[in-house]
């Protein structure tokens, strides 16, 4: 009798057979100095059958919490005993990473360039290689991000409402906060949706700064998913259980009414009451102060850590419980 096993996974011309773990490289292009730039892809292909899950970070090169989550998974060797297959991409946007930047050197956002074209801009080429080399192999995926700029996201999962498997994946991940988020043209999640690959986006912490709680919750969520699909043995660690994700419905950005110094009065993840003063914007010399009030009972799930702000800048992202 034939024993069921996984399929071969071929990426960048390298084949990873069932029972093999390999680092493969997707060649993108050279730096002006001639150094070749590759996207490193860690492929764990088990002999034992199961789904293929993509875990990726660094689509925005300065969003390092996700990169650290994947680094820890690789360092702790949890993926070495996997059933099914995991494709782990620690840094998708290598160009952004080495420049401490969200984007590629011409200023384009890879996460607005999907599915990409072979001869397009650099961001579009990276997206193209990725869409053609990686996405066809995966059954589902987890895309790791942080807030942009100095905006700090409380650990949250965003899922695609049109895709019930994405919503289900969000439930399994069980981040402190979750909500449906509309598909943005050119985004990785949109490209995956069109290829019928359920995807969730984990957003936690802020760019260029480690946030241990965000890293821990992200790692925990990934292990929740791998355990749910029986790709890893169940964990008996108490910290992995007991948390119930807060599902948000209405969300609203609260913006600076005027320029000045922004001083939040609450910590991220706090419950808020309608009318509560959750921050102030003061002119730089302490003469005038404007209060930022909660518009409804709910939760704060993003705070801008930029202290000097201009009129209209996003200060808080708040949401109502479902
Ligand atoms: Zn991002």
CSV table of C-alpha atoms in Angstrom, one decimal, residues 48-229:
chain,number,residue,atom,x,y,z
A,48,UNK,CA,4.0,13.2,7.2
A,49,UNK,CA,1.1,14.7,5.2
A,50,UNK,CA,-0.6,18.0,6.2
A,51,UNK,CA,-1.3,21.5,4.9
A,52,UNK,CA,1.4,23.9,3.7
A,53,UNK,CA,1.4,27.1,5.7
A,54,UNK,CA,3.3,30.3,4.7
A,55,UNK,CA,4.7,32.4,7.6
A,56,UNK,CA,6.2,35.6,6.3
A,57,UNK,CA,7.6,38.9,7.6
A,58,UNK,CA,9.4,42.0,6.4
A,59,UNK,CA,7.1,42.8,3.5
A,60,UNK,CA,7.7,46.2,5.0
A,61,UNK,CA,11.5,46.2,5.6
A,62,UNK,CA,11.4,48.3,8.8
A,63,UNK,CA,8.7,46.2,10.5
A,64,UNK,CA,11.1,44.1,12.5
A,65,UNK,CA,8.9,42.5,15.2
A,66,UNK,CA,7.6,39.9,12.6
A,67,UNK,CA,11.2,39.3,11.5
A,68,UNK,CA,12.1,38.5,15.1
A,69,UNK,CA,9.0,36.2,15.4
A,70,UNK,CA,10.3,34.1,12.5
A,71,UNK,CA,13.9,34.2,13.8
A,72,UNK,CA,12.7,32.8,17.1
A,73,UNK,CA,10.7,30.0,15.4
A,74,UNK,CA,13.8,29.1,13.4
A,75,UNK,CA,16.2,29.4,16.4
A,76,UNK,CA,14.0,27.3,18.7
A,77,UNK,CA,13.7,24.6,16.0
A,78,UNK,CA,10.0,24.1,16.5
A,79,UNK,CA,9.5,23.8,12.7
A,80,UNK,CA,11.9,20.9,12.5
A,81,UNK,CA,9.3,18.5,13.8
A,82,UNK,CA,6.4,19.8,11.7
A,83,UNK,CA,3.8,17.6,9.9
A,84,UNK,CA,2.8,19.0,6.5
A,85,UNK,CA,5.0,21.9,5.4
A,86,UNK,CA,5.9,25.3,6.5
A,87,UNK,CA,7.4,27.9,4.2
A,88,UNK,CA,9.0,30.6,6.4
A,89,UNK,CA,10.1,33.9,4.9
A,90,UNK,CA,11.8,36.1,7.5
A,91,UNK,CA,12.5,39.1,5.3
A,92,UNK,CA,10.5,39.6,2.1
A,93,UNK,CA,11.7,43.1,1.4
A,94,UNK,CA,15.5,42.8,1.8
A,95,UNK,CA,16.1,46.1,0.1
A,96,UNK,CA,13.9,47.9,2.7
A,97,UNK,CA,15.4,46.0,5.6
A,98,UNK,CA,19.0,47.0,4.8
A,99,UNK,CA,17.9,50.6,4.3
A,100,UNK,CA,15.8,50.6,7.6
A,101,UNK,CA,12.9,51.5,5.3
A,102,UNK,CA,9.3,50.3,4.7
A,103,UNK,CA,9.7,50.5,1.0
A,104,UNK,CA,12.2,49.6,-1.7
A,105,UNK,CA,14.8,52.3,-2.7
A,106,UNK,CA,12.6,54.0,-5.3
A,107,UNK,CA,10.0,54.7,-2.6
A,108,UNK,CA,7.4,52.1,-3.8
A,109,UNK,CA,5.5,49.9,-1.4
A,110,UNK,CA,5.8,46.2,-2.2
A,111,UNK,CA,2.5,45.7,-0.4
A,112,UNK,CA,0.8,47.8,-3.1
A,113,UNK,CA,2.6,46.2,-6.0
A,114,UNK,CA,1.0,42.7,-6.0
A,115,UNK,CA,0.6,40.5,-8.1
A,116,UNK,CA,3.5,42.3,-9.8
A,117,UNK,CA,5.1,42.1,-13.3
A,118,UNK,CA,8.3,40.6,-14.4
A,119,UNK,CA,9.6,43.8,-16.0
A,120,UNK,CA,7.9,46.4,-13.7
A,121,UNK,CA,9.3,48.6,-10.9
A,122,UNK,CA,11.6,46.9,-8.3
A,123,UNK,CA,8.6,46.5,-5.9
A,124,UNK,CA,6.5,45.0,-8.7
A,125,UNK,CA,9.3,42.5,-9.6
A,126,UNK,CA,9.7,41.4,-6.0
A,127,UNK,CA,5.9,40.9,-5.9
A,128,UNK,CA,6.0,39.0,-9.2
A,129,UNK,CA,8.7,36.6,-8.1
A,130,UNK,CA,6.9,36.0,-4.8
A,131,UNK,CA,3.4,35.5,-6.4
A,132,UNK,CA,4.8,33.0,-8.9
A,133,UNK,CA,7.4,31.2,-6.8
A,134,UNK,CA,5.8,31.0,-3.3
A,135,UNK,CA,2.0,31.4,-3.4
A,136,UNK,CA,1.2,28.5,-5.6
A,137,UNK,CA,2.6,26.1,-3.0
A,138,UNK,CA,0.7,27.3,0.0
A,139,UNK,CA,-2.8,26.4,1.4
A,140,UNK,CA,-2.9,29.4,3.8
A,141,UNK,CA,-0.7,32.0,5.3
A,142,UNK,CA,0.2,34.5,8.1
A,143,UNK,CA,1.7,37.8,7.1
A,144,UNK,CA,3.5,39.6,10.0
A,145,UNK,CA,3.5,43.4,10.2
A,146,UNK,CA,3.8,46.3,12.7
A,147,UNK,CA,2.3,49.8,12.7
A,148,UNK,CA,3.9,52.2,10.2
A,149,UNK,CA,6.0,55.1,11.2
A,150,UNK,CA,5.9,55.5,15.0
A,151,UNK,CA,2.3,54.1,15.3
A,152,UNK,CA,2.2,51.3,17.8
A,153,UNK,CA,-0.4,48.6,17.1
A,154,UNK,CA,-1.7,46.6,20.0
A,155,UNK,CA,-1.4,42.9,18.9
A,156,UNK,CA,-4.2,42.4,16.4
A,157,UNK,CA,-5.3,40.1,13.5
A,158,UNK,CA,-6.9,41.5,10.4
A,159,UNK,CA,-8.8,39.0,8.2
A,160,UNK,CA,-10.7,39.0,4.9
A,161,UNK,CA,-14.4,39.1,5.6
A,162,UNK,CA,-15.3,37.7,2.1
A,163,UNK,CA,-13.2,34.6,2.9
A,164,UNK,CA,-14.7,32.5,5.7
A,165,UNK,CA,-11.4,30.5,5.9
A,166,UNK,CA,-9.5,33.7,6.6
A,167,UNK,CA,-12.0,34.6,9.4
A,168,UNK,CA,-11.6,31.0,10.8
A,169,UNK,CA,-7.8,31.4,10.7
A,170,UNK,CA,-8.1,34.6,12.7
A,171,UNK,CA,-10.2,32.8,15.3
A,172,UNK,CA,-7.6,30.0,15.6
A,173,UNK,CA,-4.7,32.5,15.8
A,174,UNK,CA,-6.5,34.1,18.8
A,175,UNK,CA,-4.7,37.5,19.0
A,176,UNK,CA,-5.8,39.9,21.7
A,177,UNK,CA,-7.8,41.9,19.1
A,178,UNK,CA,-9.2,40.9,15.7
A,179,UNK,CA,-11.3,42.6,13.0
A,180,UNK,CA,-12.2,42.3,9.3
A,181,UNK,CA,-10.3,44.6,7.1
A,182,UNK,CA,-11.2,45.4,3.5
A,183,UNK,CA,-8.9,44.3,0.7
A,184,UNK,CA,-6.6,47.0,-0.6
A,185,UNK,CA,-5.7,47.0,-4.3
A,186,UNK,CA,-2.2,45.7,-4.9
A,187,UNK,CA,-1.8,44.3,-1.4
A,188,UNK,CA,-0.4,40.8,-0.7
A,189,UNK,CA,-3.6,39.8,1.0
A,190,UNK,CA,-5.6,40.8,-2.0
A,191,UNK,CA,-3.4,38.8,-4.4
A,192,UNK,CA,-3.7,35.8,-2.1
A,193,UNK,CA,-7.5,36.1,-1.9
A,194,UNK,CA,-7.6,36.1,-5.8
A,195,UNK,CA,-5.6,32.9,-5.8
A,196,UNK,CA,-8.0,31.4,-3.2
A,197,UNK,CA,-5.3,31.3,-0.5
A,198,UNK,CA,-6.7,32.2,3.0
A,199,UNK,CA,-4.5,34.8,4.6
A,200,UNK,CA,-4.4,36.8,7.8
A,201,UNK,CA,-2.3,39.8,8.7
A,202,UNK,CA,-0.8,40.1,12.2
A,203,UNK,CA,-0.1,43.7,13.2
A,204,UNK,CA,1.8,44.3,16.4
A,205,UNK,CA,4.2,46.9,17.8
A,206,UNK,CA,5.8,49.7,15.8
A,207,UNK,CA,8.5,49.8,13.1
A,208,UNK,CA,12.3,49.6,14.0
A,209,UNK,CA,11.5,48.7,17.6
A,210,UNK,CA,11.2,45.4,19.4
A,211,UNK,CA,8.1,44.9,21.4
A,212,UNK,CA,8.4,41.8,23.5
A,213,UNK,CA,4.6,41.4,24.1
A,214,UNK,CA,3.9,41.7,20.4
A,215,UNK,CA,6.6,39.1,19.6
A,216,UNK,CA,5.3,36.8,22.2
A,217,UNK,CA,1.6,37.1,21.1
A,218,UNK,CA,2.7,36.6,17.4
A,219,UNK,CA,4.7,33.5,18.2
A,220,UNK,CA,1.8,32.1,20.3
A,221,UNK,CA,-0.7,32.8,17.5
A,222,UNK,CA,1.4,30.9,15.0
A,223,UNK,CA,1.8,28.0,17.3
A,224,UNK,CA,-2.0,28.0,17.9
A,225,UNK,CA,-2.5,27.7,14.1
A,226,UNK,CA,0.2,24.9,13.7
A,227,UNK,CA,-1.3,23.0,16.6
A,228,UNK,CA,-4.9,23.4,15.4
A,229,UNK,CA,-4.0,21.8,12.1
